Amino acid sequence: MPLTILYPDSRSDRLDIEQAVAGPDTVLINPRKPSFDAIEPAAWQNADGIVVSRVPITRDVVAQLKRARIVVRNGVGYDVVDLEACGAAGIPVCNVPDYGTTEVADSAVAMMLTFARGTMALDAALRADLKGGWTHVHNVTARRLRGATYGVVGLGRIGTASALRARAFGMNIAFYDPYLPNGADLALGFTRARTLHELLGMADVVTVHAPLTGETRAMIDASAVAAMKPGAFLLNTARGPICDTAALVEGLKSGRLAAVGLDVLPAEPASTADPLVAAWQANEPWIRGRVLLGPHAGFYSPDSFVDLRKKAIETAFHYLRDGKLANCVNAEFLKHRR
């Protein structure tokens, strides 16, 4: 019997790249629907593997996976999948942690440079008034990066890549990551902070590269903002709910935060129900030139998108065919395998 792999909500209308990897004998189902209920029950029940982007794989969904032996999150984050429910059912959950490492790291550094050199604000001022805008004064976030401290929250693949880029600008690198073993700081020549607030107090630029977990949800809250070095930049290219945007608004208004760059938001797509988004869209004087928003696209380049598609199907297919498990993120809950 051929293998069947369900892509409930693929970003691609054709799974040609995936089919080339899995071969003609593997059946790939691509309904491209936004929810579990929008897809025929038989598609879930008969799938040997699931490669999911955004549709939540909840406990109720797992109960319908009669044959599935693997769930692959088509990306780095895996908060849309109930890891414990999958583990209890004997289903490994895997992610694709390395497809957009350089792109996301580049995006964080690009936002930092945009603020430090004022490229966004200066361009906007010239567009509004070509003659009157011909001045440096609209760069309200300018700062020298050489000698400043780049603080990384989460020194994984992307966090490390981001830090190495910042070091090339002559910045000092500090990080907070309670899950890294001792000696990681010595191997890289970075400074290790033992608490989040310790890092926030020493960093001129704080960049978030942590997964979304119960521990990190709203980690950057009012108390964290209060602990930051006055005039710091805050960047988040990881997961939106890690930052409390109401706290960021207050930090910007008070001047504790000089600038905020977010490629991710607590609720996506962006809505003016979020106070930060509303102030940014209104372009109020106090926020002008101090906030950058992105549409959760820091991962994207044509090359990274191809890598994502290839790596996701490879992870599912090689496990189903050969039993080779890669990038499993629910091992603590996986007491047996189907």
CSV table of C-alpha atoms in Angstrom, one decimal:
chain,number,residue,atom,x,y,z
A,1,MET,CA,0.0,0.0,0.0
A,2,PRO,CA,1.5,3.4,-0.9
A,3,LEU,CA,2.2,6.0,1.7
A,4,THR,CA,-0.3,8.8,2.1
A,5,ILE,CA,0.8,12.2,3.5
A,6,LEU,CA,-1.7,15.0,4.2
A,7,TYR,CA,-0.9,18.6,3.8
A,8,PRO,CA,-4.0,20.2,5.3
A,9,ASP,CA,-3.0,23.8,4.7
A,10,SER,CA,0.1,23.9,2.5
A,11,ARG,CA,1.2,27.4,1.3
A,12,SER,CA,1.8,25.9,-2.1
A,13,ASP,CA,-1.0,25.1,-4.6
A,14,ARG,CA,1.2,22.4,-6.2
A,15,LEU,CA,3.3,19.8,-4.2
A,16,ASP,CA,5.7,19.2,-7.1
A,17,ILE,CA,8.9,19.7,-5.0
A,18,GLU,CA,7.5,17.3,-2.4
A,19,GLN,CA,6.4,14.7,-4.9
A,20,ALA,CA,9.9,14.7,-6.4
A,21,VAL,CA,11.4,13.9,-3.0
A,22,ALA,CA,8.8,11.3,-2.0
A,23,GLY,CA,8.5,9.6,-5.4
A,24,PRO,CA,5.5,8.7,-7.6
A,25,ASP,CA,4.3,5.9,-5.3
A,26,THR,CA,3.6,8.3,-2.4
A,27,VAL,CA,0.2,10.0,-2.4
A,28,LEU,CA,0.3,13.6,-1.3
A,29,ILE,CA,-3.1,15.2,-0.4
A,30,ASN,CA,-3.3,18.9,-0.6
A,31,PRO,CA,-6.8,20.3,0.3
A,32,ARG,CA,-5.3,23.7,1.4
A,33,LYS,CA,-8.1,24.4,4.0
A,34,PRO,CA,-7.9,26.7,7.0
A,35,SER,CA,-9.4,24.3,9.6
A,36,PHE,CA,-9.7,20.7,10.6
A,37,ASP,CA,-13.5,20.7,9.9
A,38,ALA,CA,-13.1,22.0,6.4
A,39,ILE,CA,-11.3,18.8,5.4
A,40,GLU,CA,-12.9,15.4,4.7
A,41,PRO,CA,-12.6,13.1,7.8
A,42,ALA,CA,-11.3,10.3,5.6
A,43,ALA,CA,-8.3,12.5,4.7
A,44,TRP,CA,-7.2,12.7,8.3
A,45,GLN,CA,-8.1,9.1,9.1
A,46,ASN,CA,-6.2,7.6,6.2
A,47,ALA,CA,-3.0,9.7,6.3
A,48,ASP,CA,0.2,8.0,7.3
A,49,GLY,CA,1.8,11.4,8.0
A,50,ILE,CA,0.7,15.0,8.4
A,51,VAL,CA,2.7,18.1,7.3
A,52,VAL,CA,0.9,21.1,8.8
A,53,SER,CA,1.5,24.8,8.6
A,54,ARG,CA,-1.2,26.6,10.7
A,55,VAL,CA,-4.2,24.3,11.3
A,56,PRO,CA,-4.1,23.4,15.1
A,57,ILE,CA,-3.4,19.7,15.7
A,58,THR,CA,-5.4,19.5,19.0
A,59,ARG,CA,-6.2,16.5,21.1
A,60,ASP,CA,-9.5,16.1,19.2
A,61,VAL,CA,-7.7,16.1,15.9
A,62,VAL,CA,-5.2,13.6,17.2
A,63,ALA,CA,-8.1,11.3,18.1
A,64,GLN,CA,-9.0,11.2,14.4
A,65,LEU,CA,-5.5,10.2,13.2
A,66,LYS,CA,-6.2,6.5,12.9
A,67,ARG,CA,-3.1,5.7,10.8
A,68,ALA,CA,-0.7,8.7,11.2
A,69,ARG,CA,2.7,7.8,12.4
A,70,ILE,CA,4.3,11.3,12.3
A,71,VAL,CA,3.3,15.0,12.4
A,72,VAL,CA,5.7,17.5,10.9
A,73,ARG,CA,5.3,21.2,11.6
A,74,ASN,CA,6.1,22.9,8.3
A,75,GLY,CA,8.3,25.5,10.0
A,76,VAL,CA,10.4,26.1,13.1
A,77,GLY,CA,7.7,26.8,15.8
A,78,TYR,CA,5.4,24.0,16.8
A,79,ASP,CA,3.0,25.7,19.2
A,80,VAL,CA,0.1,24.7,16.9
A,81,VAL,CA,0.6,21.0,17.7
A,82,ASP,CA,-0.5,19.4,21.0
A,83,LEU,CA,2.8,17.6,21.7
A,84,GLU,CA,1.5,15.7,24.7
A,85,ALA,CA,-1.6,14.3,22.9
A,86,CYS,CA,0.6,13.2,19.9
A,87,GLY,CA,3.1,11.6,22.2
A,88,ALA,CA,0.4,9.7,24.1
A,89,ALA,CA,-0.9,8.4,20.8
A,90,GLY,CA,2.6,7.2,19.8
A,91,ILE,CA,3.0,9.9,17.1
A,92,PRO,CA,6.3,11.8,16.9
A,93,VAL,CA,6.1,15.5,16.2
A,94,CYS,CA,9.0,17.0,14.3
A,95,ASN,CA,9.8,20.5,13.0
A,96,VAL,CA,12.0,22.0,10.4
A,97,PRO,CA,14.5,24.1,12.4
A,98,ASP,CA,17.1,25.0,9.8
A,99,TYR,CA,15.4,26.1,6.6
A,100,GLY,CA,15.4,29.9,7.3
A,101,THR,CA,18.1,30.3,9.8
A,102,THR,CA,20.1,32.8,7.9
A,103,GLU,CA,17.0,34.7,6.6
A,104,VAL,CA,15.6,35.3,10.1
A,105,ALA,CA,19.0,36.2,11.5
A,106,ASP,CA,19.4,38.7,8.6
A,107,SER,CA,16.0,40.1,9.3
A,108,ALA,CA,16.8,40.9,13.0
A,109,VAL,CA,20.1,42.6,12.0
A,110,ALA,CA,18.3,44.4,9.2
A,111,MET,CA,15.9,45.9,11.6
A,112,MET,CA,18.7,46.9,14.0
A,113,LEU,CA,20.5,48.6,11.1
A,114,THR,CA,17.3,50.4,10.0
A,115,PHE,CA,17.0,52.0,13.4
A,116,ALA,CA,20.7,52.7,13.9
A,117,ARG,CA,21.1,54.4,10.6
A,118,GLY,CA,17.6,55.7,10.2
A,119,THR,CA,17.1,54.5,6.6
A,120,MET,CA,13.3,54.0,7.0
A,121,ALA,CA,12.7,57.4,8.8
A,122,LEU,CA,14.9,59.3,6.4
A,123,ASP,CA,13.3,57.8,3.3
A,124,ALA,CA,9.8,58.6,4.7
A,125,ALA,CA,10.8,62.2,5.5
A,126,LEU,CA,12.1,62.8,2.0
A,127,ARG,CA,9.1,61.2,0.4
A,128,ALA,CA,6.9,63.6,2.4
A,129,ASP,CA,9.0,66.7,1.7
A,130,LEU,CA,11.9,66.4,-0.7
A,131,LYS,CA,13.4,69.7,0.2
A,132,GLY,CA,12.5,70.0,3.9
A,133,GLY,CA,13.4,66.4,4.5
A,134,TRP,CA,17.0,66.9,3.3
A,135,THR,CA,18.4,66.7,6.9
A,136,HIS,CA,19.6,64.1,9.4
A,137,VAL,CA,17.2,65.2,12.2
A,138,HIS,CA,14.5,62.7,11.2
A,139,ASN,CA,16.7,59.8,12.3
A,140,VAL,CA,15.4,59.8,15.8
A,141,THR,CA,16.9,56.3,16.6
A,142,ALA,CA,20.5,56.9,15.4
A,143,ARG,CA,23.2,55.3,17.4
A,144,ARG,CA,26.7,53.9,17.0
A,145,LEU,CA,26.8,50.1,17.0
A,146,ARG,CA,30.5,49.6,17.5
A,147,GLY,CA,31.1,48.9,21.2
A,148,ALA,CA,27.3,48.5,21.9
A,149,THR,CA,26.0,45.3,23.4
A,150,TYR,CA,23.8,43.0,21.4
A,151,GLY,CA,21.7,40.9,23.7
A,152,VAL,CA,20.2,37.6,22.4
A,153,VAL,CA,17.3,35.9,24.1
A,154,GLY,CA,17.6,32.2,23.1
A,155,LEU,CA,21.0,31.2,21.6
A,156,GLY,CA,19.9,28.5,19.3
A,157,ARG,CA,20.6,28.2,15.6
A,158,ILE,CA,19.0,31.5,14.7
A,159,GLY,CA,20.1,33.3,17.8
A,160,THR,CA,23.7,32.3,17.2
A,161,ALA,CA,23.6,33.3,13.5
A,162,SER,CA,22.2,36.6,14.5
A,163,ALA,CA,24.9,37.2,17.2
A,164,LEU,CA,27.7,36.3,14.8
A,165,ARG,CA,26.4,38.9,12.3
A,166,ALA,CA,26.2,41.6,15.1
A,167,ARG,CA,29.7,40.8,16.2
A,168,ALA,CA,30.9,41.7,12.7
A,169,PHE,CA,29.7,45.2,13.4
A,170,GLY,CA,32.1,45.4,16.4
A,171,MET,CA,29.3,44.8,18.9
A,172,ASN,CA,29.8,42.9,22.2
A,173,ILE,CA,27.5,39.9,22.4
A,174,ALA,CA,25.6,38.8,25.5
A,175,PHE,CA,22.9,36.2,25.8
A,176,TYR,CA,20.4,34.5,28.0
A,177,ASP,CA,19.5,30.9,27.5
A,178,PRO,CA,18.9,28.7,30.5
A,179,TYR,CA,18.9,25.5,28.4
A,180,LEU,CA,22.5,25.8,27.0
A,181,PRO,CA,25.1,23.8,28.8
A,182,ASN,CA,27.9,25.6,30.7
A,183,GLY,CA,30.8,26.5,28.4
A,184,ALA,CA,28.7,27.7,25.4
A,185,ASP,CA,29.7,31.3,26.3
A,186,LEU,CA,33.4,30.3,26.3
A,187,ALA,CA,33.2,28.5,23.0
A,188,LEU,CA,31.8,31.5,21.3
A,189,GLY,CA,33.4,34.3,23.2
A,190,PHE,CA,30.1,35.7,24.4
A,191,THR,CA,29.0,37.0,27.8
A,192,ARG,CA,26.4,34.8,29.5
A,193,ALA,CA,23.6,36.4,31.6
A,194,ARG,CA,22.1,34.1,34.2
A,195,THR,CA,18.7,35.8,34.3
A,196,LEU,CA,16.6,37.5,31.7
A,197,HIS,CA,16.6,40.8,33.6
A,198,GLU,CA,20.4,40.7,33.9
A,199,LEU,CA,20.6,40.5,30.1
A,200,LEU,CA,18.0,43.3,29.6
A,201,GLY,CA,19.9,45.6,31.9
A,202,MET,CA,23.2,45.3,29.9
A,203,ALA,CA,22.0,45.2,26.3
A,204,ASP,CA,21.7,48.2,23.9
A,205,VAL,CA,19.9,45.9,21.4
A,206,VAL,CA,17.7,43.0,22.6
A,207,THR,CA,16.7,40.4,20.0
A,208,VAL,CA,14.3,37.6,20.7
A,209,HIS,CA,15.0,34.2,19.2
A,210,ALA,CA,13.2,31.9,21.7
A,211,PRO,CA,10.4,29.4,21.0
A,212,LEU,CA,6.9,30.1,22.2
A,213,THR,CA,6.3,28.0,25.3
A,214,GLY,CA,4.4,28.4,28.6
A,215,GLU,CA,7.7,29.8,30.0
A,216,THR,CA,8.3,32.4,27.2
A,217,ARG,CA,4.7,33.6,26.6
A,218,ALA,CA,4.5,37.3,27.6
A,219,MET,CA,8.1,37.0,28.8
A,220,ILE,CA,8.7,40.6,27.6
A,221,ASP,CA,6.2,42.2,29.8
A,222,ALA,CA,6.1,45.5,31.8
A,223,SER,CA,8.6,44.3,34.3
A,224,ALA,CA,11.0,43.2,31.5
A,225,VAL,CA,10.7,46.5,29.8
A,226,ALA,CA,11.3,48.3,33.1
A,227,ALA,CA,14.5,46.2,33.5
A,228,MET,CA,15.9,47.2,30.0
A,229,LYS,CA,18.7,49.6,29.5
A,230,PRO,CA,17.3,53.1,28.8
A,231,GLY,CA,17.2,53.8,25.0
A,232,ALA,CA,17.4,50.2,24.0
A,233,PHE,CA,16.2,48.6,20.8
A,234,LEU,CA,13.9,45.6,21.1
A,235,LEU,CA,13.6,43.2,18.1
A,236,ASN,CA,11.4,40.1,17.9
A,237,THR,CA,11.5,37.7,14.9
A,238,ALA,CA,10.5,34.6,16.9
A,239,ARG,CA,6.9,34.4,18.1
A,240,GLY,CA,4.5,37.3,18.7
A,241,PRO,CA,3.0,36.2,22.0
A,242,ILE,CA,6.5,36.4,23.6
A,243,CYS,CA,6.0,40.2,23.8
A,244,ASP,CA,3.2,42.1,25.5
A,245,THR,CA,2.7,44.9,23.0
A,246,ALA,CA,0.9,47.0,25.5
A,247,ALA,CA,4.1,47.0,27.6
A,248,LEU,CA,6.0,47.9,24.5
A,249,VAL,CA,3.8,50.9,23.9
A,250,GLU,CA,4.4,52.2,27.5
A,251,GLY,CA,8.1,51.6,27.0
A,252,LEU,CA,8.2,53.6,23.8
A,253,LYS,CA,6.1,56.4,25.4
A,254,SER,CA,8.4,56.6,28.5
A,255,GLY,CA,11.6,56.5,26.4
A,256,ARG,CA,12.8,53.3,28.0
A,257,LEU,CA,12.6,51.8,24.5
A,258,ALA,CA,14.1,53.8,21.7
A,259,ALA,CA,12.8,51.5,19.0
A,260,VAL,CA,10.8,48.3,18.5
A,261,GLY,CA,11.0,46.0,15.5
A,262,LEU,CA,8.5,43.2,15.3
A,263,ASP,CA,8.2,40.7,12.5
A,264,VAL,CA,5.6,38.8,14.6
A,265,LEU,CA,2.6,39.9,16.7
A,266,PRO,CA,0.5,38.2,19.4
A,267,ALA,CA,-2.5,38.1,17.0
A,268,GLU,CA,-1.9,37.7,13.3
A,269,PRO,CA,-2.6,39.1,10.9
A,270,ALA,CA,-2.1,42.6,12.4
A,271,SER,CA,-5.1,44.5,13.7
A,272,THR,CA,-5.6,47.9,15.1
A,273,ALA,CA,-7.2,46.3,18.1
A,274,ASP,CA,-3.5,45.9,19.2
A,275,PRO,CA,-2.5,49.3,20.7
A,276,LEU,CA,0.9,49.2,19.2
A,277,VAL,CA,-0.4,48.5,15.7
A,278,ALA,CA,-3.0,51.3,16.1
A,279,ALA,CA,-0.3,53.8,17.1
A,280,TRP,CA,2.0,52.7,14.3
A,281,GLN,CA,-0.7,52.9,11.7
A,282,ALA,CA,-1.7,56.4,12.9
A,283,ASN,CA,2.0,57.4,12.7
A,284,GLU,CA,1.6,59.5,15.7
A,285,PRO,CA,4.5,61.9,16.4
A,286,TRP,CA,5.7,60.0,19.5
A,287,ILE,CA,6.1,56.7,17.6
A,288,ARG,CA,7.2,58.0,14.2
A,289,GLY,CA,10.4,56.4,13.0
A,290,ARG,CA,10.6,54.2,16.1
A,291,VAL,CA,8.6,51.1,15.1
A,292,LEU,CA,9.0,48.6,12.3
A,293,LEU,CA,6.4,45.9,11.7
A,294,GLY,CA,6.7,42.9,9.4
A,295,PRO,CA,4.1,40.4,8.3
A,296,HIS,CA,5.8,37.3,9.8
A,297,ALA,CA,8.0,37.1,6.7
A,298,GLY,CA,11.4,37.1,8.3
A,299,PHE,CA,11.8,33.5,7.2
A,300,TYR,CA,11.2,34.1,3.6
A,301,SER,CA,13.4,34.0,0.6
A,302,PRO,CA,12.8,31.9,-2.5
A,303,ASP,CA,15.7,29.7,-1.5
A,304,SER,CA,14.5,29.3,2.1
A,305,PHE,CA,11.0,28.4,0.9
A,306,VAL,CA,12.4,25.6,-1.3
A,307,ASP,CA,14.5,24.4,1.6
A,308,LEU,CA,11.4,24.3,3.9
A,309,ARG,CA,9.4,22.3,1.4
A,310,LYS,CA,12.2,19.8,0.8
A,311,LYS,CA,13.1,19.4,4.5
A,312,ALA,CA,9.5,18.9,5.7
A,313,ILE,CA,8.8,16.1,3.2
A,314,GLU,CA,12.1,14.5,3.8
A,315,THR,CA,11.5,14.4,7.6
A,316,ALA,CA,8.1,12.8,7.1
A,317,PHE,CA,9.0,10.4,4.2
A,318,HIS,CA,12.3,9.1,5.7
A,319,TYR,CA,10.6,8.3,8.9
A,320,LEU,CA,7.6,6.6,7.3
A,321,ARG,CA,9.8,4.6,4.9
A,322,ASP,CA,13.0,4.0,7.0
A,323,GLY,CA,12.1,4.8,10.6
A,324,LYS,CA,14.7,7.6,10.7
A,325,LEU,CA,13.5,10.2,13.1
A,326,ALA,CA,14.8,13.8,12.9
A,327,ASN,CA,14.1,16.9,14.8
A,328,CYS,CA,11.6,15.3,17.2
A,329,VAL,CA,10.2,17.9,19.6
A,330,ASN,CA,7.9,15.8,21.7
A,331,ALA,CA,10.3,13.1,22.8
A,332,GLU,CA,9.4,13.7,26.5
A,333,PHE,CA,5.8,12.6,25.8
A,334,LEU,CA,6.6,9.8,23.4
A,335,LYS,CA,6.6,6.6,25.4
A,336,HIS,CA,6.0,4.4,22.4
A,337,ARG,CA,5.7,4.7,18.7
A,338,ARG,CA,3.0,3.4,16.4
